[in-house]
Short mmCIF file of C-alpha atoms in Angstrom, two decimals:
data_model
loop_
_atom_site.label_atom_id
_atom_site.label_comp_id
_atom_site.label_asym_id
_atom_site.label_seq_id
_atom_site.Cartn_x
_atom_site.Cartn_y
_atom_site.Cartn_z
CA UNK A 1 -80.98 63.12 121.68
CA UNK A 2 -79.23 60.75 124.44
CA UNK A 3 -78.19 58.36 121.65
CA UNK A 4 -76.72 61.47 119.36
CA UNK A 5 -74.82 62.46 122.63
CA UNK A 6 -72.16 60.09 122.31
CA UNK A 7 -71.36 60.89 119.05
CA UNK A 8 -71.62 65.19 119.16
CA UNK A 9 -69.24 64.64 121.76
CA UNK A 10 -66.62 62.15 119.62
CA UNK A 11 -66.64 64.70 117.01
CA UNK A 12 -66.07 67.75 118.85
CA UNK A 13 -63.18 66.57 120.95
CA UNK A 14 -61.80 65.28 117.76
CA UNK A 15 -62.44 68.90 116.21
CA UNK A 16 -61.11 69.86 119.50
CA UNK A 17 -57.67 67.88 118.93
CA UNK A 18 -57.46 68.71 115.41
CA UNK A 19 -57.42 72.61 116.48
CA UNK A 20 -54.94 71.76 119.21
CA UNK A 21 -52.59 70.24 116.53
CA UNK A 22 -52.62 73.09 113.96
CA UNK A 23 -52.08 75.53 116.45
CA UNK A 24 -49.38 73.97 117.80
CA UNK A 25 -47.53 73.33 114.33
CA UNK A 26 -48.47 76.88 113.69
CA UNK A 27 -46.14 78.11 116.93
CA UNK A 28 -43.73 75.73 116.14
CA UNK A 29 -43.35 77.04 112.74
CA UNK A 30 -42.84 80.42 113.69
CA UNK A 31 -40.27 79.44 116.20
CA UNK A 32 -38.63 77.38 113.65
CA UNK A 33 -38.40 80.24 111.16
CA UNK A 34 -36.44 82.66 113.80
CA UNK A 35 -34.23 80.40 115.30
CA UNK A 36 -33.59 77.10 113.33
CA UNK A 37 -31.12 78.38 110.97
CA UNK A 38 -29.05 79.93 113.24
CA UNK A 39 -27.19 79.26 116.87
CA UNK A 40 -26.72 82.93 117.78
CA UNK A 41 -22.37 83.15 118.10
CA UNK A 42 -20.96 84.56 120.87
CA UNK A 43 -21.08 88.47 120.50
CA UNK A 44 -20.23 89.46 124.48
CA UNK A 45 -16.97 91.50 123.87
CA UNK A 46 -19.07 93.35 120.78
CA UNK A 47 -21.98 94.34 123.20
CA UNK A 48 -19.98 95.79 125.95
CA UNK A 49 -17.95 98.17 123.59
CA UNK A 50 -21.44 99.05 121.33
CA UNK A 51 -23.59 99.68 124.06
CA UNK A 52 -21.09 102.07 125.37
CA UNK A 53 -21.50 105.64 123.94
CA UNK A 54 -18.64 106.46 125.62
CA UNK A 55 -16.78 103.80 124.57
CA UNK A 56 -17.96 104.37 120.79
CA UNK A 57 -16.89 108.18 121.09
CA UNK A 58 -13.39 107.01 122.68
CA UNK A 59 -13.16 104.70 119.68
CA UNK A 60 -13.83 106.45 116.57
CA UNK A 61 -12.99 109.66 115.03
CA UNK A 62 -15.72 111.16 113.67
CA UNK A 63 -16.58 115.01 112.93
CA UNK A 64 -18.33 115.63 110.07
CA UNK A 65 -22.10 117.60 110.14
CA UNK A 66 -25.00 116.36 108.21
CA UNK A 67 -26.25 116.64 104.60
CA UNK A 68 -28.94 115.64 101.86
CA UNK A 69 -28.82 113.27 99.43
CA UNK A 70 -30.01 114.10 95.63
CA UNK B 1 -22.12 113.09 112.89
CA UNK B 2 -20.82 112.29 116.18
CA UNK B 3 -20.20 108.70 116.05
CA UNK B 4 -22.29 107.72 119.25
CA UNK B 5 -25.32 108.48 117.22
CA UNK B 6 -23.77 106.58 114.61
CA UNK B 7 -22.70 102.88 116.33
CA UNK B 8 -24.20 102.91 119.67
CA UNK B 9 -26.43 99.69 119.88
CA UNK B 10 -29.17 99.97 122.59
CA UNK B 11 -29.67 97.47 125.55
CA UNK B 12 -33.17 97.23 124.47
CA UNK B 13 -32.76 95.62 121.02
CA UNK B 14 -30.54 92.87 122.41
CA UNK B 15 -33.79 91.40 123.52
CA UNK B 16 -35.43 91.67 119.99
CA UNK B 17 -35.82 88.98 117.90
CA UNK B 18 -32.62 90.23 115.35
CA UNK B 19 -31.02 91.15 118.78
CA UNK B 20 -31.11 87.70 120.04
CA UNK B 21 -29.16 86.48 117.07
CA UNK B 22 -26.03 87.89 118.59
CA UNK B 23 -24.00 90.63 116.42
CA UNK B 24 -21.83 88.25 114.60
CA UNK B 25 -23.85 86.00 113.31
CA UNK B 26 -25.55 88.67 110.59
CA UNK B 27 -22.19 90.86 110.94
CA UNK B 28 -19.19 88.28 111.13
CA UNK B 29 -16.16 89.82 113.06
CA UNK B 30 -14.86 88.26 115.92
CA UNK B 31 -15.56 88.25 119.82
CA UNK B 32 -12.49 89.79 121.26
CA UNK B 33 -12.19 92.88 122.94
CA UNK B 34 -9.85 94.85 120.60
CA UNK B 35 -11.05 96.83 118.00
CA UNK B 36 -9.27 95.92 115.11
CA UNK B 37 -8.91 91.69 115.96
CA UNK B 38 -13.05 92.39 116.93
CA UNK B 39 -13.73 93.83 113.30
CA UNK B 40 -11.35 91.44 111.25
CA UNK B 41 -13.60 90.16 108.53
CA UNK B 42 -16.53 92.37 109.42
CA UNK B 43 -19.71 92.35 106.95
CA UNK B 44 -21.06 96.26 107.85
CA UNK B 45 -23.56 95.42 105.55
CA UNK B 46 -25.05 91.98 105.94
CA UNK B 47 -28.01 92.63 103.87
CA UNK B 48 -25.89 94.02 100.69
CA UNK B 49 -26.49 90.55 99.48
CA UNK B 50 -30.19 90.35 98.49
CA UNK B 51 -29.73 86.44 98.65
CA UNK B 52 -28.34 86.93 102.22
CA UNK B 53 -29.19 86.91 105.74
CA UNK B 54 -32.32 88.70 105.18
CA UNK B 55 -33.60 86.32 102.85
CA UNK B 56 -33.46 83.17 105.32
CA UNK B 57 -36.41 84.31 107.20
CA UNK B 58 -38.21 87.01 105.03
CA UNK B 59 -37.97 85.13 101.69
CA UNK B 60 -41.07 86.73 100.64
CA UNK B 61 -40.56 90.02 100.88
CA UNK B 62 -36.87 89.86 99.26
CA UNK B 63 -37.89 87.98 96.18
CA UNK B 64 -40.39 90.83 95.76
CA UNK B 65 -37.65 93.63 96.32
CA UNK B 66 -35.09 92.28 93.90
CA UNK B 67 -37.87 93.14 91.13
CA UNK B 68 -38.45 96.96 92.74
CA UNK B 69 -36.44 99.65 91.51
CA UNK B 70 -35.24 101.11 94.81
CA UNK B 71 -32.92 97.50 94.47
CA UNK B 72 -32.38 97.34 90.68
CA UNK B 73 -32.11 101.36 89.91
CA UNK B 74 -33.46 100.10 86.60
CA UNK B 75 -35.21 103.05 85.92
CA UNK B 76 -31.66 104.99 86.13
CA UNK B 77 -30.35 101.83 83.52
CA UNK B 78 -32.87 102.60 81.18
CA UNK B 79 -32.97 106.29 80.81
CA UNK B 80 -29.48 106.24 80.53
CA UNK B 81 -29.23 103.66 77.87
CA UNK B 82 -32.23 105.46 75.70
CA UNK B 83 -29.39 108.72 75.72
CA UNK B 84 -27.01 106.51 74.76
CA UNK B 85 -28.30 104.80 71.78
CA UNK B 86 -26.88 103.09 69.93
CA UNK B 87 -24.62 102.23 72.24
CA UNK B 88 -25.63 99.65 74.79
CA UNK B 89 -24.29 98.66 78.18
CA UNK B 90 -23.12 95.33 75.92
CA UNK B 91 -21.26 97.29 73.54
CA UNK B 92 -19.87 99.84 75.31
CA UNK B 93 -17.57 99.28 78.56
CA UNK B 94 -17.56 102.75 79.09
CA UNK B 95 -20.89 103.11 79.16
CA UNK B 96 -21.66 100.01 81.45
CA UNK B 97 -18.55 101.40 83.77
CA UNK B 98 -20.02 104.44 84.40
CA UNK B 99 -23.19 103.23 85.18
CA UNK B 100 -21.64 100.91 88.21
CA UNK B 101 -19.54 103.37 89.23
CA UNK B 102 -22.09 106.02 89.72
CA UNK B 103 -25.61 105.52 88.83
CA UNK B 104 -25.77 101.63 90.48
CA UNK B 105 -25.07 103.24 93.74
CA UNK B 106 -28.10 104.68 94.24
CA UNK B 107 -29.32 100.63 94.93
CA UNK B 108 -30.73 100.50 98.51
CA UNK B 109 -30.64 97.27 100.44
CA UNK B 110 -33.02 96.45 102.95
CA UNK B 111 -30.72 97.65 106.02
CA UNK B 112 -30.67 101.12 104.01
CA UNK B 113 -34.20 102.08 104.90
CA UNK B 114 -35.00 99.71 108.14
CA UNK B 115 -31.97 99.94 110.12
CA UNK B 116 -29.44 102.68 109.10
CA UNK B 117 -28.84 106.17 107.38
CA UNK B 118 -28.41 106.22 103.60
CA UNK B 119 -24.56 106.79 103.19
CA UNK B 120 -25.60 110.15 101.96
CA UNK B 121 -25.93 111.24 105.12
CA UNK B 122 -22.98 109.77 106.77
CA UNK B 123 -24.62 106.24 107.13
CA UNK B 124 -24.72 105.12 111.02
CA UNK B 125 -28.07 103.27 112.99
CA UNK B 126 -30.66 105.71 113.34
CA UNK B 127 -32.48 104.02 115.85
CA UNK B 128 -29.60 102.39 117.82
CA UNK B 129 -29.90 99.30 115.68
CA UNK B 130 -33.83 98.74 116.50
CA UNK B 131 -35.24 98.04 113.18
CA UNK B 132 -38.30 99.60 111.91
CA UNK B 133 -40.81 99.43 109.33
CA UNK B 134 -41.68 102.97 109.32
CA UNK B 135 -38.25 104.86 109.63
CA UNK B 136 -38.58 108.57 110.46
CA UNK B 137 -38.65 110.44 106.96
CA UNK B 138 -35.25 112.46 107.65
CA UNK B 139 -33.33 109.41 108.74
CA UNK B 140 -33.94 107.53 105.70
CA UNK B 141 -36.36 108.98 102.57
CA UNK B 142 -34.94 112.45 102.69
CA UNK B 143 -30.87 110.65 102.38
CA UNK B 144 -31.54 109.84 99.04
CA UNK B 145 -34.54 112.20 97.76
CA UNK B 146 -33.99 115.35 99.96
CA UNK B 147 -33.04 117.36 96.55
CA UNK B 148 -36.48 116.91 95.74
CA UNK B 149 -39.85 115.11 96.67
CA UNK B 150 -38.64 114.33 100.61
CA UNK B 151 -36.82 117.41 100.72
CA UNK B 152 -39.74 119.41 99.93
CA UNK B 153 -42.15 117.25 101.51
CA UNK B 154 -40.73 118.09 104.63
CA UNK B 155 -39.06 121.59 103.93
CA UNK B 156 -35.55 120.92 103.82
CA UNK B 157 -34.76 120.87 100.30
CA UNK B 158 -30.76 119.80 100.80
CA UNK B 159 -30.70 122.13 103.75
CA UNK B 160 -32.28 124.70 102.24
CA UNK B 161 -35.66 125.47 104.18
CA UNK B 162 -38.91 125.49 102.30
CA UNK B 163 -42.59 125.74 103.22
CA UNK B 164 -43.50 122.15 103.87
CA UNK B 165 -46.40 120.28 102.37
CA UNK B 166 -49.58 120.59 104.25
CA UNK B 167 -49.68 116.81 104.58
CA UNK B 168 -46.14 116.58 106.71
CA UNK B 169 -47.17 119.78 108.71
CA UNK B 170 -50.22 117.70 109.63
CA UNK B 171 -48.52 115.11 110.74
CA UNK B 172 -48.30 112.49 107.83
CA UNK B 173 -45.69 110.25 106.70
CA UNK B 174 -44.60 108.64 103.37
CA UNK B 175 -46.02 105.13 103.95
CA UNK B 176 -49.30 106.82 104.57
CA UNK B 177 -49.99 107.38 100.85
CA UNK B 178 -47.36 105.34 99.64
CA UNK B 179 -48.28 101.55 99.22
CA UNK B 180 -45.33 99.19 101.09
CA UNK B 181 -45.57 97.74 97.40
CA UNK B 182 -43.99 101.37 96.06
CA UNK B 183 -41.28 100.15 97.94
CA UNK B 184 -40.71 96.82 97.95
CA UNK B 185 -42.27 96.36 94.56
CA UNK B 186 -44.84 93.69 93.66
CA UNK B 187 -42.52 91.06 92.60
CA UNK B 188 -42.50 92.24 88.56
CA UNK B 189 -39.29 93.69 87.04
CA UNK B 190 -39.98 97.69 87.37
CA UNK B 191 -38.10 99.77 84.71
CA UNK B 192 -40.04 103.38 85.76
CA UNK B 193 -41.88 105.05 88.48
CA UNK B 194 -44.77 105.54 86.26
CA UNK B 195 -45.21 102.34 85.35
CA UNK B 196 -45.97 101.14 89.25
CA UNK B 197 -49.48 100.26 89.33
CA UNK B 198 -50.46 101.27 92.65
CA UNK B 199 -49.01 105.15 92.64
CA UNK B 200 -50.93 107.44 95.20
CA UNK B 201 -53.64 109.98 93.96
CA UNK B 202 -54.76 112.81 95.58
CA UNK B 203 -58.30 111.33 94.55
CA UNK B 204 -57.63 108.27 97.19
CA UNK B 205 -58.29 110.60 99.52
CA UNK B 206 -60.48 113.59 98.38
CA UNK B 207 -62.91 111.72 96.32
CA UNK B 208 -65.68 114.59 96.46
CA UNK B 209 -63.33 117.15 94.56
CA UNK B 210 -64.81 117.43 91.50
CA UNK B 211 -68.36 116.26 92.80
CA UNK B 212 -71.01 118.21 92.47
CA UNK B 213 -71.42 118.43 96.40
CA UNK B 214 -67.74 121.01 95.72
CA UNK B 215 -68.11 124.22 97.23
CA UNK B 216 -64.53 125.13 95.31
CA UNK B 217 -65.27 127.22 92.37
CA UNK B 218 -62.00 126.25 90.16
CA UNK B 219 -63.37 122.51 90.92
CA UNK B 220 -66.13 122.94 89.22
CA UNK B 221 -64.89 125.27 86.63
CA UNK B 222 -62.21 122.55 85.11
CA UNK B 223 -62.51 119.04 83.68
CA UNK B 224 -60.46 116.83 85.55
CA UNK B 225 -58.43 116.33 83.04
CA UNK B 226 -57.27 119.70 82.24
CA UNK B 227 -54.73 119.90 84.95
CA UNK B 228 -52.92 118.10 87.74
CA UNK B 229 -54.01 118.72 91.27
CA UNK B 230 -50.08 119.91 91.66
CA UNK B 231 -50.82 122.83 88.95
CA UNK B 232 -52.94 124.48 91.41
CA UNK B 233 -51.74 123.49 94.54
CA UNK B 234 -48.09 123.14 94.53
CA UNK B 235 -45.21 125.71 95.30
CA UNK B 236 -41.87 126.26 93.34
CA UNK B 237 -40.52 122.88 93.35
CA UNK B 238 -36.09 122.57 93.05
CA UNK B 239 -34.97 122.19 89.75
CA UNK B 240 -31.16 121.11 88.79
CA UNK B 241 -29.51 122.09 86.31
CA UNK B 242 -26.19 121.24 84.71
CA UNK B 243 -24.67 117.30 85.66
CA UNK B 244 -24.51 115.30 88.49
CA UNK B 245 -21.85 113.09 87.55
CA UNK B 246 -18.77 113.96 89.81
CA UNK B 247 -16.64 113.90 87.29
CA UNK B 248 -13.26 115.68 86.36
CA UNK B 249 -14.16 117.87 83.22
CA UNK B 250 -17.72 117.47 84.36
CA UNK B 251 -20.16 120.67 83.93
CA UNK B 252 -21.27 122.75 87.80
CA UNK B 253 -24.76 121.56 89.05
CA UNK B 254 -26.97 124.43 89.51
CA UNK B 255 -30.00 124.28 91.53
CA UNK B 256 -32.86 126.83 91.45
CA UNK B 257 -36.26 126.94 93.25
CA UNK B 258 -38.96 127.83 90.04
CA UNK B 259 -42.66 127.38 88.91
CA UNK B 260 -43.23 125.95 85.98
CA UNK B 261 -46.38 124.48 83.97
CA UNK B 262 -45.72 122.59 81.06
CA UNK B 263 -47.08 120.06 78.87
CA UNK B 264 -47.68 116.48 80.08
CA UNK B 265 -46.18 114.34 76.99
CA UNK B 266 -47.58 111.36 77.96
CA UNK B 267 -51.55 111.08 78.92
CA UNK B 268 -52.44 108.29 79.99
CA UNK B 269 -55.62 106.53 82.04
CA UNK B 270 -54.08 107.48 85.56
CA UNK B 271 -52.72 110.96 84.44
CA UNK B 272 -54.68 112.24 81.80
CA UNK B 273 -54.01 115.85 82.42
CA UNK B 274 -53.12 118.50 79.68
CA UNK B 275 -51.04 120.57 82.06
CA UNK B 276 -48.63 119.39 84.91
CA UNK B 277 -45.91 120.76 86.85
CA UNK B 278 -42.50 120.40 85.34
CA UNK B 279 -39.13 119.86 86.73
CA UNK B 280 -35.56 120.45 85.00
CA UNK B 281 -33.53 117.49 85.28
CA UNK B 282 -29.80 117.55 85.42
CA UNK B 283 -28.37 116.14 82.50
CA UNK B 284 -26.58 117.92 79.78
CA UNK B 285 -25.72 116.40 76.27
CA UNK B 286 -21.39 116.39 77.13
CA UNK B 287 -21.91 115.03 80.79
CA UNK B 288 -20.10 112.15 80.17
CA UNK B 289 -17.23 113.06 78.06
CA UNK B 290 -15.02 113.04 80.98
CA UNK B 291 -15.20 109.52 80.11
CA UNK B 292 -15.57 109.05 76.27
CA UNK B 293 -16.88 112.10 73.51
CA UNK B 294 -20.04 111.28 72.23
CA UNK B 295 -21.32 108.84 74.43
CA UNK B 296 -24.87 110.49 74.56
CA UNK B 297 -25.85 110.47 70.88
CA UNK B 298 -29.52 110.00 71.75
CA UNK B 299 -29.80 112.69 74.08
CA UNK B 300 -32.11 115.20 72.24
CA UNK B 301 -34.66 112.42 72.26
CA UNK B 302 -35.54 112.28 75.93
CA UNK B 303 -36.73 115.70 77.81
CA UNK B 304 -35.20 116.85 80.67
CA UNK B 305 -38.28 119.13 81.49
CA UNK B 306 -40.36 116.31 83.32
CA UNK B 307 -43.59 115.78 85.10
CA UNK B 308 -43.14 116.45 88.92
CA UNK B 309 -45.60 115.00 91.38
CA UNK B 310 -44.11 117.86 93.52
CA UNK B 311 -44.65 117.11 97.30
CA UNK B 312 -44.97 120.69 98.43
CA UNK B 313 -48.77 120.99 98.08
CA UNK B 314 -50.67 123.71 99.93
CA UNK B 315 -54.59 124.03 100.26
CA UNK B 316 -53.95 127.45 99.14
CA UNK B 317 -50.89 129.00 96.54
CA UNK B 318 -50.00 132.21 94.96
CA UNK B 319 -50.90 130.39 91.60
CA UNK B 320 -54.44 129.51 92.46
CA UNK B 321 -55.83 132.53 94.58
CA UNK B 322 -57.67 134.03 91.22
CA UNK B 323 -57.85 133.21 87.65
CA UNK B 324 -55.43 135.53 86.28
CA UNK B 325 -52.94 134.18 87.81
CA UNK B 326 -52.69 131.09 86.14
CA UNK B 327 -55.04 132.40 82.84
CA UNK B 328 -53.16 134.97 80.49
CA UNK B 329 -49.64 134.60 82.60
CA UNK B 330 -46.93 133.09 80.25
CA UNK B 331 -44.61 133.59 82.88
CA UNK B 332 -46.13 130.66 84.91
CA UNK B 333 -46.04 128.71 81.76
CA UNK B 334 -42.75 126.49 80.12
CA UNK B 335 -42.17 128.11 76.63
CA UNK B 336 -39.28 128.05 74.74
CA UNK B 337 -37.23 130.90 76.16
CA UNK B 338 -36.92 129.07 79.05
CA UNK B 339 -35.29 126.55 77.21
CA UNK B 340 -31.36 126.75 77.70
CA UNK B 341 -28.84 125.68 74.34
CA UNK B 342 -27.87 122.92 75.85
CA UNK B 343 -31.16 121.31 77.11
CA UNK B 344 -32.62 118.49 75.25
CA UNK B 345 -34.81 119.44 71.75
CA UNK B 346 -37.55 117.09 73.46
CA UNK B 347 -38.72 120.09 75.44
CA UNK B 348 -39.87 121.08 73.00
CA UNK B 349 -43.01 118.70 73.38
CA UNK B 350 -43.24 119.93 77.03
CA UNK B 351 -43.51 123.65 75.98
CA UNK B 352 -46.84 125.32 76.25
CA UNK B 353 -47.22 127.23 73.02
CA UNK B 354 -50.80 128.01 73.31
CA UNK B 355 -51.41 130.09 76.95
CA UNK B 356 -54.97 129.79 78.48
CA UNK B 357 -56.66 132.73 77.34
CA UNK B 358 -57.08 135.79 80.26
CA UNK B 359 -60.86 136.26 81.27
#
C-alpha cells in the first residue's frame, strides 16, 4: 500500500489538473461566445431617453387601441 | 397603444447579457441626444436577417429556424401554389408578387416572439425589452393566431370573448404541450403543420382514456379511431369565410362561430380518426383577380372545409352530454347544404353523407 501511495496520488492530482483545465476552457468559452464578437458601442444618450416613459410619451405620437391578428 | 408600453426599455435589462451589448450595437443608430440624428440608420429589427445578429451567438438554434415554417411560411407557399396550378411562382410574376406582398408577411423572426408584439398588434416590447423564452400568450401567439387556435385557447377570438379552453383556465401555456421544436423546427425544410413530427396529443397526457381502468362510458363505447378527442370535447370553433387578401375588388371576410363534424380526408398513423372537427377557411375561387383573372385554376382541388385541432376543449360540451346529440343529428354534421356555390368541390370529400344512426 505505502509503495502504491506515491503513485494514487500522481494520478489523481493529474486527474485533478486535467478537471481544472476543462473547466476553465469551458468558462472561457462561454465568455468568449457573449462578448468576443462584439465591443458593446456607446448607447448613453439612447438609454436616458428609453428608460424614460415620460420621455417616450413626450416623444412619440401614438393613439391607437389594440387588436388580433388572423 | 400608448407608446410607453411600446419603447420604454427597463433599467433592469441593461444589466442582462443582450443589455450589456449596448443598444446600438444590435440596433445601429447613433449616440446623440436628438431624436431624429439618434435614429439615423436605425435597424428596428436586428433579427429580420436570419443570418444576423442573432445568429453570432445562437447559431444553433437559427440554422434550425430557417427550416421551420413560422420563418419560411412555406406551408402558405405551397397551398397557394397547389390553387394555382399550373401556374408556378416561376412562371407567373403575379403570382410570386402576391405572395411577397401578402402571404410572406406572415414570416416571424426571432425578435417577433422573444422580444416584441407581432405588428398585428401594433408591434412595441412587451416586456420592456427583457427577452423571454416563454412570452405571455396575448403578447405574442394570440398577434398572429388570435382568429383562431390562440384566440380561442384563451377566449378572445379577435376580441370577441369565448369560453376558454379548460387547459388556459387552468393555468397552462402553449409551450406546455407544444414542443420548442413546433417552433423552431427541427432543422428539416417544413412545408405543413401536419407533417411536424412531434405535434401534441391529447393522449401525451391522458394515456388511461380508452383503458379499460375508464370510468367514461363514451370511452369505452368508441374505437379510438372513430373520432377525434375535439369531436366530443370541443365548442364552436371561428370559421372565415369569404378572402383575406386586402385587396381592391377583393370579396368581404365573414366570420361566424359554428360546429361542425366532417370527414377527416386524410387518415393517417397519428390521426386515424373517421370524424374530426372542421373549419371553413377563407379562400374563394376569384380572390385574386384583383390582380390577374384566373389565377386560381386549381382551386376546386383543395378543400377549404379543414381539420381543426380546435383549442377550445371542455371536459364537458353540449355535443357530448348524451348520445343523441351527436347520433341521429345531421345538424351537427358537414353535408352538402352547408356547402356555399363558391366553396371548393373538394368538400365534397369532407361531407358526411352517411349520419351515425340514432339509438
Amino acid at each position: 500500500m505505502r509503495k502504491l501511495m506515491p503513485k494514487l496520488i500522481l494520478v489523481s492530482s493529474f486527474l485533478f489538473a486535467l478537471l481544472l483545465v476543462v473547466f476553465m476552457q469551458y468558462g472561457q468559452t462561454e465568455q468568449a461566445v457573449v462578448g468576443a464578437n462584439y465591443d458593446p458601442l456607446p448607447s448613453e444618450n439612447c438609454v436616458k431617453c428609453h428608460t424614460n416613459a415620460t420621455a417616450i410619451t413626450a416623444l412619440t405620437k401614438e393613439g391607437a387601441t389594440m387588436t388580433g391578428g388572423g | 397603444m400608448e407608446a410607453s408600453k411600446k419603447y420604454v426599455v427597463s433599467t433592469d435589462y441593461l444589466s442582462t447579457t443582450h443589455g450589456a451589448l449596448g443598444c446600438r450595437t444590435c440596433h445601429k443608430g447613433n449616440d446623440v441626444y436628438d431624436k431624429e440624428k439618434a435614429h439615423e440608420g436605425l435597424v428596428v429589427r436586428p433579427s429580420a436577417n436570419p443570418e444576423g445578429i442573432c445568429a453570432d451567438c445562437h447559431k444553433d438554434v437559427v440554422d434550425t429556424y430557417q427550416h421551420s415554417l413560422h420563418s419560411t411560411t412555406a406551408g402558405i407557399k405551397k397551398v397557394l401554389g397547389e390553387l394555382a396550378y399550373p401556374h408556378t411562382y416561376e412562371n407567373n410574376e403575379q403570382l410570386a408578387e402576391i405572395y411577397g406582398q401578402d402571404c410572406s408577411k406572415c414570416h416571424a423572426t426571432c425578435g417577433d416572439c422573444h422580444v416584441r408584439r407581432p405588428d398585428s398588434i401594433q408591434g412595441g416590447l412587451f416586456a420592456q425589452h427583457q427577452f423571454s423564452s416563454d412570452a405571455p400568450i396575448e403578447e405574442t401567439c394570440w398577434g398572429c393566431h388570435g382568429a383562431r387556435n390562440a384566440g380561442e385557447f384563451i377566449g378572445n377570438i379577435n376580441g370577441m370573448a369565448a369560453l376558454p379552453d379548460v387547459h388556459y383556465k387552468n393555468g397552462m401555456k402553449c409551450t406546455d404541450c407544444h414542443d420548442v421544436a413546433n417552433f423552431h423546427g427541427d432543422g428539416t425544410p417544413e412545408t405543413a403543420m401536419y407533417e411536424l413530427k412531434n405535434l401534441p396529443s391529447c393522449t401525451d397526457c391522458h394515456m388511461e382514456i380508452y383503458s379499460e381502468n375508464s370510468s367514461i362510458e363514451a370511452h369505452k363505447a368508441h374505437d379510438p379511431d372513430t373520432m377525434s378527442c375535439q369531436v366530443c370535447h370541443s365548442i364552436p370553433n371561428n370559421n372565415c369565410y369569404g378572402c383575406h387578401v386586402k385587396a381592391e375588388g377583393g370579396s368581404e371576410m365573414q366570420s361566424q362561430l359554428q360546429f361542425k363534424i366532417g370527414r377527416n380526408v386524410k387518415p393517417d398513423e397519428t390521426r386515424p380518426w373517421k370524424y374530426v372537427v372542421v373549419r371553413h377557411i377563407p379562400t374563394v375561387a376569384d380572390m385574386l383577380d384583383a390582380k390577374e383573372k384566373g389565377l386560381l385554376p386549381n382551386y376546386d382541388a383543395t378543400a377549404n372545409w379543414k381539420m381543426s385541432p380546435s383549442h377550445n376543449i371542455q371536459r364537458v360540451t353540449p355535443y357530448a352530454k348524451d348520445c343523441t346529440r351527436c347520433h341521429g343529428n345531421e345538424k351537427i354534421f358537414l353535408t352538402e347544404k352547408d356547402l356555399r356555390p363558391d366553396d371548393s368541390k373538394a368538400n365534397r370529400d369532407v361531407c358526411v353523407t352517411e349520419i351515425p344512426p340514432a339509438y
